[in-house]
Coordinates of C-alpha atoms and ligand atoms in Angstrom, one line a residue:
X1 CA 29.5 97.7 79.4
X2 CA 31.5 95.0 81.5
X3 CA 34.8 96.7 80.6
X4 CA 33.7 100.4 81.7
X5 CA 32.1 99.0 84.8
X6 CA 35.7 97.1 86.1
X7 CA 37.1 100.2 84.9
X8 CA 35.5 102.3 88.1
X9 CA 35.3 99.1 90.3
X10 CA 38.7 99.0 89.9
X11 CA 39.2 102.8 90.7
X12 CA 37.3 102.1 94.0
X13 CA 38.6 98.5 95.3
X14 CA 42.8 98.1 96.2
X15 CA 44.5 96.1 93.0
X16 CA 44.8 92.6 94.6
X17 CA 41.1 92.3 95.5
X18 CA 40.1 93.7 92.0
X19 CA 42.6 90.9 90.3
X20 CA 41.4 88.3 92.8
X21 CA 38.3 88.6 92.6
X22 CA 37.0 89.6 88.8
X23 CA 39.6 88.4 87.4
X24 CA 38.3 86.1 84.1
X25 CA 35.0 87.9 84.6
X26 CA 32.6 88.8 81.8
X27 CA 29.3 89.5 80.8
X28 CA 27.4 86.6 80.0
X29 CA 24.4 88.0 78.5
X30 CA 22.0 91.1 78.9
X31 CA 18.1 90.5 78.3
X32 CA 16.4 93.7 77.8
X33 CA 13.1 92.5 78.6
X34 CA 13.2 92.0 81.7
X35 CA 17.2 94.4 82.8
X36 CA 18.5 91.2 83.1
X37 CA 22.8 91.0 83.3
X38 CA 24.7 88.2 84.0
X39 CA 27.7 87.7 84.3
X40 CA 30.2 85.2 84.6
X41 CA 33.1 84.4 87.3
X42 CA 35.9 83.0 88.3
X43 CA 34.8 80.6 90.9
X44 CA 32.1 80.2 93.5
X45 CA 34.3 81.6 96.3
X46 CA 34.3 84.9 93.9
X47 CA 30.6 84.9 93.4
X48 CA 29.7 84.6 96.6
X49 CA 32.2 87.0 97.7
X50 CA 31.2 89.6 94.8
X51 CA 27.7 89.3 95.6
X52 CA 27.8 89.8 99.3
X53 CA 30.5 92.4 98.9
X54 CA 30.2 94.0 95.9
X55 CA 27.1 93.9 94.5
X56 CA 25.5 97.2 95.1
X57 CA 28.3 98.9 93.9
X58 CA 28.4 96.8 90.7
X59 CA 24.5 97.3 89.9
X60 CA 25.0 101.4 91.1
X61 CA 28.2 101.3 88.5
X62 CA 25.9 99.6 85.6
X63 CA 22.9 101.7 86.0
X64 CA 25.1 104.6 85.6
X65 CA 26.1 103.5 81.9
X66 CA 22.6 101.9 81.6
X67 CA 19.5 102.8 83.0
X68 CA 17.3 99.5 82.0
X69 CA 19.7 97.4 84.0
X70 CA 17.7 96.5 87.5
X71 CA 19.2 93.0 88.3
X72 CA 23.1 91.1 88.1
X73 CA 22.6 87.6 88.9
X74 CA 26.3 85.9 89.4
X75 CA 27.4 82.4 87.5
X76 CA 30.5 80.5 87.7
X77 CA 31.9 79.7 84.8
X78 CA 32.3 76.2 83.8
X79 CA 35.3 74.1 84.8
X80 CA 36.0 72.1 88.0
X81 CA 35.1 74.5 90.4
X82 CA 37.3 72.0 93.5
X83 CA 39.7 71.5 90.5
X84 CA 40.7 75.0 90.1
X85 CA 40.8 76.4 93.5
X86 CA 43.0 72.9 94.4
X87 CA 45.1 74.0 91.7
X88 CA 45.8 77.6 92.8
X89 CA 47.3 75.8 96.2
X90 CA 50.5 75.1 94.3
X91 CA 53.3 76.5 96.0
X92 CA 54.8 79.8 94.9
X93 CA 57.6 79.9 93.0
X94 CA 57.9 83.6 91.6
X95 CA 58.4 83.1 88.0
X96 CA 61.4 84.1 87.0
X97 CA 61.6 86.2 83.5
X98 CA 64.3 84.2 82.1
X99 CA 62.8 80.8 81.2
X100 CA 63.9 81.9 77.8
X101 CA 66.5 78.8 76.6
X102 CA 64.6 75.9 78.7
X103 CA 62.9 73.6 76.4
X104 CA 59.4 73.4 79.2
X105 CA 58.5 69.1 79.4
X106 CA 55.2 68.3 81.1
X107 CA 55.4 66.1 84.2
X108 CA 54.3 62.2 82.7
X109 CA 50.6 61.9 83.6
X110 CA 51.4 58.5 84.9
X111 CA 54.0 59.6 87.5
X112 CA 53.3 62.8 87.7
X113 CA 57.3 63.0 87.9
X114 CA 58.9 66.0 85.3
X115 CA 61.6 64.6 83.3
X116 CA 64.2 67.5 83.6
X117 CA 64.9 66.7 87.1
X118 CA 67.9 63.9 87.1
X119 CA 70.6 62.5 88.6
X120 CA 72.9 63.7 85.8
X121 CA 72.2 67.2 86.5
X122 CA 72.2 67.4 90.0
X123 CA 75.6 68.8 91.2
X124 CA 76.5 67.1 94.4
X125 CA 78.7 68.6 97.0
X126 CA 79.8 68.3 100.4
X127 CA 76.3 70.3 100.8
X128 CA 74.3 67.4 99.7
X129 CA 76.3 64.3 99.3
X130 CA 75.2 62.2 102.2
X131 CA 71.6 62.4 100.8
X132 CA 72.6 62.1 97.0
X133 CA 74.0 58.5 98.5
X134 CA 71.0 57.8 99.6
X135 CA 68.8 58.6 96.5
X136 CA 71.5 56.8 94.3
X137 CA 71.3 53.5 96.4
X138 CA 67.4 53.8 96.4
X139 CA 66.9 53.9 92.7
X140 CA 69.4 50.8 92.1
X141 CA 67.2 48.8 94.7
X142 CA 63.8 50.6 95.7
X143 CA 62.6 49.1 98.8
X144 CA 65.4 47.1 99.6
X145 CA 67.6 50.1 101.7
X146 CA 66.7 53.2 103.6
X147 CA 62.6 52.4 103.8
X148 CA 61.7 55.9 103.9
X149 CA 64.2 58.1 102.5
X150 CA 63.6 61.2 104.2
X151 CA 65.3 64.2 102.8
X152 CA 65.0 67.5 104.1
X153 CA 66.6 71.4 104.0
X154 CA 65.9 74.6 103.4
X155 CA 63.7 76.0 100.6
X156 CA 65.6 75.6 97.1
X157 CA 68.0 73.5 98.2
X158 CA 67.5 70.7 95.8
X159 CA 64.9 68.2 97.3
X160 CA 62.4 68.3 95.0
X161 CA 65.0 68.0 91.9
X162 CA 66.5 65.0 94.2
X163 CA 63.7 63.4 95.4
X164 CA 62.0 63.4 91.3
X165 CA 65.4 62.3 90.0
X166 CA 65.2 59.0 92.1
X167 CA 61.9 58.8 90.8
X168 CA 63.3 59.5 87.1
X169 CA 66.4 57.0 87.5
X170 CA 63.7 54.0 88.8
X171 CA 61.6 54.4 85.8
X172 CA 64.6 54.3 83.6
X173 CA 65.9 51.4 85.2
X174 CA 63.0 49.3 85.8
X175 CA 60.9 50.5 82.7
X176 CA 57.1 49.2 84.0
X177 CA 57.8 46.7 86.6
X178 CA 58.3 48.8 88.8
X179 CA 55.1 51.9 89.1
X180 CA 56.3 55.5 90.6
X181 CA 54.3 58.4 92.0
X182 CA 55.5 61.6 93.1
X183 CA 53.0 63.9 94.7
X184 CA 53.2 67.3 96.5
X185 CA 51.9 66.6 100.0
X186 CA 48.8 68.9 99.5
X187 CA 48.0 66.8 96.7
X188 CA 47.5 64.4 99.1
X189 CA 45.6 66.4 101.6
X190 CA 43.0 67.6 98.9
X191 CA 42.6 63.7 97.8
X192 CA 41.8 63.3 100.8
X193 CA 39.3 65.9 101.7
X194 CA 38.0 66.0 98.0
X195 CA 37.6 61.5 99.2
X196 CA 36.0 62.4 102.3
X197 CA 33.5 65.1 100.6
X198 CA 32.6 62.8 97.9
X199 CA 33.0 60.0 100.2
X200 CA 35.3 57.9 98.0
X201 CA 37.7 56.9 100.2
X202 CA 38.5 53.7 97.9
X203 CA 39.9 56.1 95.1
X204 CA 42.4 57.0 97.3
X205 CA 43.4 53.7 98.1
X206 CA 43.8 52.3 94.6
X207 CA 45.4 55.4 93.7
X208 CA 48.2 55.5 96.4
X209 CA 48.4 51.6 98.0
X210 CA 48.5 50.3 94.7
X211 CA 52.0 51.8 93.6
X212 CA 55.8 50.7 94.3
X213 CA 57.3 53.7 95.1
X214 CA 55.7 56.5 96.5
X215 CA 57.4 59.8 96.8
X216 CA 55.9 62.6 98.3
X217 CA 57.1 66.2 98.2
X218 CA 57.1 68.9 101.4
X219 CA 55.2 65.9 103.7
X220 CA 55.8 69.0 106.6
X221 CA 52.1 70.1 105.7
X222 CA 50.3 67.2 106.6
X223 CA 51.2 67.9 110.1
X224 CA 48.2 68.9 111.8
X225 CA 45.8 67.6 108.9
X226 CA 44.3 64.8 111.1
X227 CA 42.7 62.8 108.6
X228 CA 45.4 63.1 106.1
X229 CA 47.7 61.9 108.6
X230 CA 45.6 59.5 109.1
X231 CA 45.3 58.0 105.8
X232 CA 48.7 58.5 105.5
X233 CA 49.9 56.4 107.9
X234 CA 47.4 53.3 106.4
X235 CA 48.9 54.0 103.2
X236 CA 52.8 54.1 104.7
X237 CA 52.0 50.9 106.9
X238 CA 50.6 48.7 103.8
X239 CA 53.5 49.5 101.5
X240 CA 56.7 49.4 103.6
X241 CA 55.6 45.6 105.0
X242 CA 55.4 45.2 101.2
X243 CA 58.5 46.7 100.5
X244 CA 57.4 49.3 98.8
X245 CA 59.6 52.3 98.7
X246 CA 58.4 55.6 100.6
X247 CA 60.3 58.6 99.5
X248 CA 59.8 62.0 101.4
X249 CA 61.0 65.2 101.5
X250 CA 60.3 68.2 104.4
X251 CA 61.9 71.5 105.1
X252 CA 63.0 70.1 108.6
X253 CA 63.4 67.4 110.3
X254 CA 60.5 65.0 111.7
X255 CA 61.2 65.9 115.0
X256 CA 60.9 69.7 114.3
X257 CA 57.1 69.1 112.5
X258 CA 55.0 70.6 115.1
X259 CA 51.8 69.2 114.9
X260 CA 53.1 65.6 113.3
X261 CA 51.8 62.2 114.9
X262 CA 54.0 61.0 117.2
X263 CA 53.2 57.3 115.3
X264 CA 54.1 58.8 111.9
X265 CA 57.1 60.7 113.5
X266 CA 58.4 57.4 114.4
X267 CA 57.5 55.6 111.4
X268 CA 59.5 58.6 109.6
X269 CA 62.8 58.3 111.9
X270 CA 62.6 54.4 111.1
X271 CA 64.4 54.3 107.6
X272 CA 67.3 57.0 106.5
X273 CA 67.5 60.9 107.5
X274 CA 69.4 63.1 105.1
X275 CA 69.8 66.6 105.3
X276 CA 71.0 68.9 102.5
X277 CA 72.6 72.3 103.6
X278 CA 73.4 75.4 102.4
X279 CA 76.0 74.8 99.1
X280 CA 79.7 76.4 99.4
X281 CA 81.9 78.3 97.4
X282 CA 82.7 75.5 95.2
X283 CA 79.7 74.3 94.8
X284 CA 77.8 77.5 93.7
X285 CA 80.7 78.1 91.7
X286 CA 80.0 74.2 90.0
X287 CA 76.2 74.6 89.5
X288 CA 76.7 77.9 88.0
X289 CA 79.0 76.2 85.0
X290 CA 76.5 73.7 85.1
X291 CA 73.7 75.9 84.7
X292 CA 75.1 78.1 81.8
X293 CA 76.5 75.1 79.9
X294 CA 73.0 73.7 80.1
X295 CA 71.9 76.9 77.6
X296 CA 75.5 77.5 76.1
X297 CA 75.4 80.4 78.1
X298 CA 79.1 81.9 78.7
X299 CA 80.0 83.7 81.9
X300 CA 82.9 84.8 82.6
X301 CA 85.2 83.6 85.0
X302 CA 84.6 86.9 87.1
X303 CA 81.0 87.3 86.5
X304 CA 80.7 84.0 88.1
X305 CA 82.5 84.3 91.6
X306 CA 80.6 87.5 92.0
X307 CA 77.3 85.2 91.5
X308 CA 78.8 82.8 94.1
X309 CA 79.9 85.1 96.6
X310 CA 76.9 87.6 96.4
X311 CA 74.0 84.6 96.3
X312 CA 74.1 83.1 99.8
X313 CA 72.0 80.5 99.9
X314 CA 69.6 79.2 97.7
X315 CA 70.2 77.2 94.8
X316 CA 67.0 78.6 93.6
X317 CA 68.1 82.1 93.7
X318 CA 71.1 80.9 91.8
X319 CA 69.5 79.8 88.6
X320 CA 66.8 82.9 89.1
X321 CA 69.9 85.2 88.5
X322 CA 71.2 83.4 85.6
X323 CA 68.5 83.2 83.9
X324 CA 67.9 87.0 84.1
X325 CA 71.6 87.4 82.8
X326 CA 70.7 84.7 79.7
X327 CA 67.6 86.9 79.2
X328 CA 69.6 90.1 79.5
X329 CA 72.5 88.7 77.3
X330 CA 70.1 87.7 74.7
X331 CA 67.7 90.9 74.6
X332 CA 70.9 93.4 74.7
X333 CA 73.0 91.3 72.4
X334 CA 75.7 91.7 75.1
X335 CA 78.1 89.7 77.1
X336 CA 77.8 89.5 80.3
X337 CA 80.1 92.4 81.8
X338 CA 81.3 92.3 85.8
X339 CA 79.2 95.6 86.1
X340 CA 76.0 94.5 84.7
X341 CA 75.9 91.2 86.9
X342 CA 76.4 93.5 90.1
X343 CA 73.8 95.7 89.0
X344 CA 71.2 92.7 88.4
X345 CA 72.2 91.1 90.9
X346 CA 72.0 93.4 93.6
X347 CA 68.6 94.3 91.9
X348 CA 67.3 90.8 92.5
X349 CA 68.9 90.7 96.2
X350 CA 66.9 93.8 97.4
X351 CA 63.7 92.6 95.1
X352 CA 63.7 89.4 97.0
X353 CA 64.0 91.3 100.7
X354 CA 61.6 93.4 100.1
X355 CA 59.2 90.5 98.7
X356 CA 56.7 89.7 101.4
X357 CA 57.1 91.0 105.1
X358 CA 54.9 90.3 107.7
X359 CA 53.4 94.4 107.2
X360 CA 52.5 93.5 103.8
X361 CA 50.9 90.1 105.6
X362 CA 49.0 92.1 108.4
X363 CA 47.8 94.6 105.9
X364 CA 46.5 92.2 103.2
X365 CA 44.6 89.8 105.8
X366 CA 43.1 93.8 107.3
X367 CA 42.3 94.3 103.5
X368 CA 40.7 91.1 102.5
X369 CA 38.4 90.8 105.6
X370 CA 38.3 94.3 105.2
X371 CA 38.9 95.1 109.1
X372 CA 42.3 97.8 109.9
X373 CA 45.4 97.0 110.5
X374 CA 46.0 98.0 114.0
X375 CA 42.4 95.5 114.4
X376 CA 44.5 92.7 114.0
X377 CA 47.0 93.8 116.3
X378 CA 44.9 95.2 119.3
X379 CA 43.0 93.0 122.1
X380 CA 39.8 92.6 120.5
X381 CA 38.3 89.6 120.9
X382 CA 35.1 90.0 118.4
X383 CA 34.4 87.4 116.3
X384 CA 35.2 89.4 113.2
X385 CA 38.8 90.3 114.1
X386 CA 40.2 86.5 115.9
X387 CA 39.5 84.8 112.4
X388 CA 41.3 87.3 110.5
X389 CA 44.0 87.4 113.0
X390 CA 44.7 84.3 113.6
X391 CA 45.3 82.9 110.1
X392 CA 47.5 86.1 109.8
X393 CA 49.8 84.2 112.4
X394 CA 49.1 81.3 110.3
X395 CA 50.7 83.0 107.4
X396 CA 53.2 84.4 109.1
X397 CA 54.8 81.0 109.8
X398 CA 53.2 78.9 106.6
X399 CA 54.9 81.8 103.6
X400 CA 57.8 83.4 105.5
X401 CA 58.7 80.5 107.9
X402 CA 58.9 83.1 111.2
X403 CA 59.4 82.0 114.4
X404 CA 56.5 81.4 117.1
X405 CA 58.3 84.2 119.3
X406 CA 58.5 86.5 116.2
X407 CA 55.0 86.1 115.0
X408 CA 53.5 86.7 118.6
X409 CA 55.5 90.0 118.8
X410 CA 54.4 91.0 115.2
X411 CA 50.8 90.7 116.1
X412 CA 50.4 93.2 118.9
X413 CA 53.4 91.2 121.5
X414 CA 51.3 88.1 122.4
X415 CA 52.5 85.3 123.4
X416 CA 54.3 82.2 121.3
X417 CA 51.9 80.1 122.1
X418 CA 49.2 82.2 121.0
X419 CA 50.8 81.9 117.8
X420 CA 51.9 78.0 117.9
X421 CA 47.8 77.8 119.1
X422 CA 47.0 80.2 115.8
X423 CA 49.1 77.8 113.5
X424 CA 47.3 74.8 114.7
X425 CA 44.1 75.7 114.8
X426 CA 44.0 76.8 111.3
X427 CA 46.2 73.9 109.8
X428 CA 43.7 71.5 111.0
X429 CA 40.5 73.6 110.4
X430 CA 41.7 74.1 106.9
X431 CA 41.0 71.0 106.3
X432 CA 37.9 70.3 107.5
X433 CA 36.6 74.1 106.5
X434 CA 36.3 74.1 102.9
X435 CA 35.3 77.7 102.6
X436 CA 38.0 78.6 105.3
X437 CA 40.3 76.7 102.8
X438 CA 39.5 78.9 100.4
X439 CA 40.0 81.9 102.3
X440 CA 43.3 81.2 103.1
X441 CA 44.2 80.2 99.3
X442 CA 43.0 83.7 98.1
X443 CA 44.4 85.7 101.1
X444 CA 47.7 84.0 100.1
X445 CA 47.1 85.4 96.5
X446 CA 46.4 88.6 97.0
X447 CA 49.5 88.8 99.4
X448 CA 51.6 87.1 96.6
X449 CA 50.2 89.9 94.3
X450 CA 50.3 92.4 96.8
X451 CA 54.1 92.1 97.1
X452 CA 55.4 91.3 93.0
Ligands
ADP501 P1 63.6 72.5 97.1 O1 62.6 71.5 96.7 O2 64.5 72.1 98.1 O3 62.9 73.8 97.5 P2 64.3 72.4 94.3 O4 64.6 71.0 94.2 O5 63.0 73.0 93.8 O6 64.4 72.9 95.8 O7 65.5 73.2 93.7 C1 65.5 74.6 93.3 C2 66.1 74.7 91.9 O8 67.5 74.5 92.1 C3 65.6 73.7 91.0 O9 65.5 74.2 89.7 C4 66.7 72.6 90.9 O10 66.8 72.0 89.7 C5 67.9 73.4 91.3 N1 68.9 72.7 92.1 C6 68.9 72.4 93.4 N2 69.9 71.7 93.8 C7 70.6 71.4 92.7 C8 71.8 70.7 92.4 N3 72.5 70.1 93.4 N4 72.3 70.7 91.2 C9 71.6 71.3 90.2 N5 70.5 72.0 90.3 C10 70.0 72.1 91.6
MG502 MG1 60.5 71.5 96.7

């Protein structure tokens, strides 16, 4: 009965909110004394969210298959509830078809660092040699040199695999004496809110004061996060005057983190700054090799400059196209022809423009809080359309990195500040609004969904 009911909800709701929201659901039990159903969700954000916004049309939907039914009560299923919202917050890497060939490691509970990110198989190049210095002198000595390392670049570039390999090399060299964490930076912002909820603030101590080298991932996010900042900045303070080694990575600069502290600002500009750029001829042409050797994949000579000349930028994008060559090579029973590598290639180019655009942003906020398009864009200032609106600039700026000017043009030509005022507000509310948190987590899903 479930199954033919999602079947017309589904007819009558747009695909991402359907899969957002009833995704994982199921019928729980049906009493037929009393035209009882429950049924079981994903969450409490979806059950709270069904029954305010889709209950009628669920119970209308059931009675047609079944009279007796004359009451849905809503449960979340079991699980974490904090855990796996928190979890959903990880940031989005499409998944690429070809993992085929990788042998998948976990990440060690204890470090929470993955093992196949090393020194050994990190290509350096002029791109990233300064800063592959740096992490080599800080794994022979943690805490001795460059107190932080700060290494930042554009996305899939190669910090994380850096920052994790120093991490890798220290726990190699210095077996237990010596205790590493890596963390993504919102890890670190929802041990800190989940801390302040449960008021545990000591957990968060023992868990991040207590180590010798602390490297944390994308820190850019806890600009604006006034309490993670905050906590932060205790944790930074205790360990460097105990020569602990700090280890951070950020898609810019400290100077260019808009909402950061100045105090933590400083504190970041106070040890070593290395960027890593965008990789050259050579160096794509050296990953490549590296990356098809790594799966005794054979390209040809050919085959590989195209892959060099045609992928700009992103080291990422890189290993997403050979993998999809690996996967076609394999599946086909094939090598790799010049022909075929243009096609897929020029396949995954356009794929990856036509990803996520602001539209598809404007029109999946309009759809999630179920207000138009052109709502978000016009003057209104009801309550109903600023929200929605302004953590549309937010994602603007937070998944497709635009410009203040850009977004403020995008959303009906207002004013950059407008939109720096937008980014702010809901960084920092975000972290103080749970539900608002939430929001912004499954807004981000649907658009993610909206656009693969
Ligand atoms: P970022 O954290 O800067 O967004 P990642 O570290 O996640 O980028 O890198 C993206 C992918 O590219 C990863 O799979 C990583 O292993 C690979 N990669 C990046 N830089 C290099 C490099 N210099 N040598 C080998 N692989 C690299
Ligand atoms: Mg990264």
């Amino acid at each position: 009965m479930w199954e033919k009911t999602l079947a017309d909800v589904e007819l009558q709701i747009s695909k991402p909110n359907f899969l957002t929201w009833f995704r994982n659901s199921r019928l729980i039990e049906k009493n037929d004394d009393n035209g009882a159903v429950t049924i079981g969700v994903s969450n409490n954000f979806a059950k709270e969210w069904i029954q305010s916004k889709y209950h009628k049309m669920i119970l209308e939907i059931m009675r047609n298959f079944d009279e007796s039914v004359n009451r849905i009560d809503y449960i979340v299923l079991t699980g974490n509830v904090e855990e796996k919202i928190f979890s959903q917050t990880k940031p989005q890497v499409s998944p690429e078809i070809g993992q085929v060939g990788f042998v998948e490691f976990a990440a060690d509970p204890e470090t929470n660092l993955h093992p196949k990110y090393s020194f050994k198989n990190f290509v350096v190049g002029s791109s990233n040699e300064l800063a592959y210095a740096a992490a080599n002198a800080v794994s022979k000595e943690p805490g001795k040199k460059y107190n932080p390392l700060f290494v930042y670049g554009g996305t899939g570039l190669g910090k994380t695999h850096l920052i994790q390999a120093i991490g890798n090399e220290i726990v190699r060299n210095f077996k237990n004496r010596i205790r590493v964490k890596y963390v993504p930076s919102e890890k670190f912002v929802n041990d800190v809110v989940w801390a302040i909820r449960t008021r545990r603030m000591d957990d968060i101590k023992n868990k991040y004061r207590t180590v010798d080298v602390l490297i944390i991932d994308d820190i850019q996010f806890i600009g604006g996060k006034e309490r993670s900042e905050e906590e932060f900045f205790h944790t930074f303070n205790i360990l460097h005057q105990n020569n602990k080694q700090i280890i951070l990575s950020s898609d810019r600069p400290p100077s260019q983190i808009p909402t950061l502290e100045e105090r933590l600002r400083s504190r970041f500009e106070g040890g070593m700054i290395a960027d890593i750029t965008y990789p050259d001829y050579e160096m794509k042409l050296a990953i490549i090799k590296n990356k098809t050797q790594e799966k005794n994949f054979f390209l040809s000579d050919e085959v590989s400059h195209i892959i060099a000349t045609k992928i700009q930028r992103n080291i990422r994008e890189i290993e997403g196209i050979i993998n999809k060559l690996f996967f076609y090579k394999e599946f086909k029973n094939t090598e790799i022809d010049v022909r075929t590598a243009e096609e897929i290639i020029s396949a995954t180019l356009h794929q990856n423009m036509v990803n996520i655009n602001p539209q598809q942003v404007i029109k999946c906020v309009a759809e999630f809080f179920e207000i138009s398009p052109q709502d978000l864009i016009n003057k209104s200032r009801r309550k109903e359309v600023v929200l929605p609106r302004q953590i549309a600039m937010f994602l603007m700026r937070d998944m497709l990195g635009m410009s203040y000017p850009d977004i403020g043009d995008k959303i009906g030509k207002r004013d950059h500040t407008t939109a720096i005022h937008s980014f702010e507000k809901i960084n920092r509310e975000m972290t103080k609004d749970k539900i608002l948190n939430q929001k912004v987590i499954l807004v981000k899903e649907v658009i993610n969904k909206n656009s693969s």
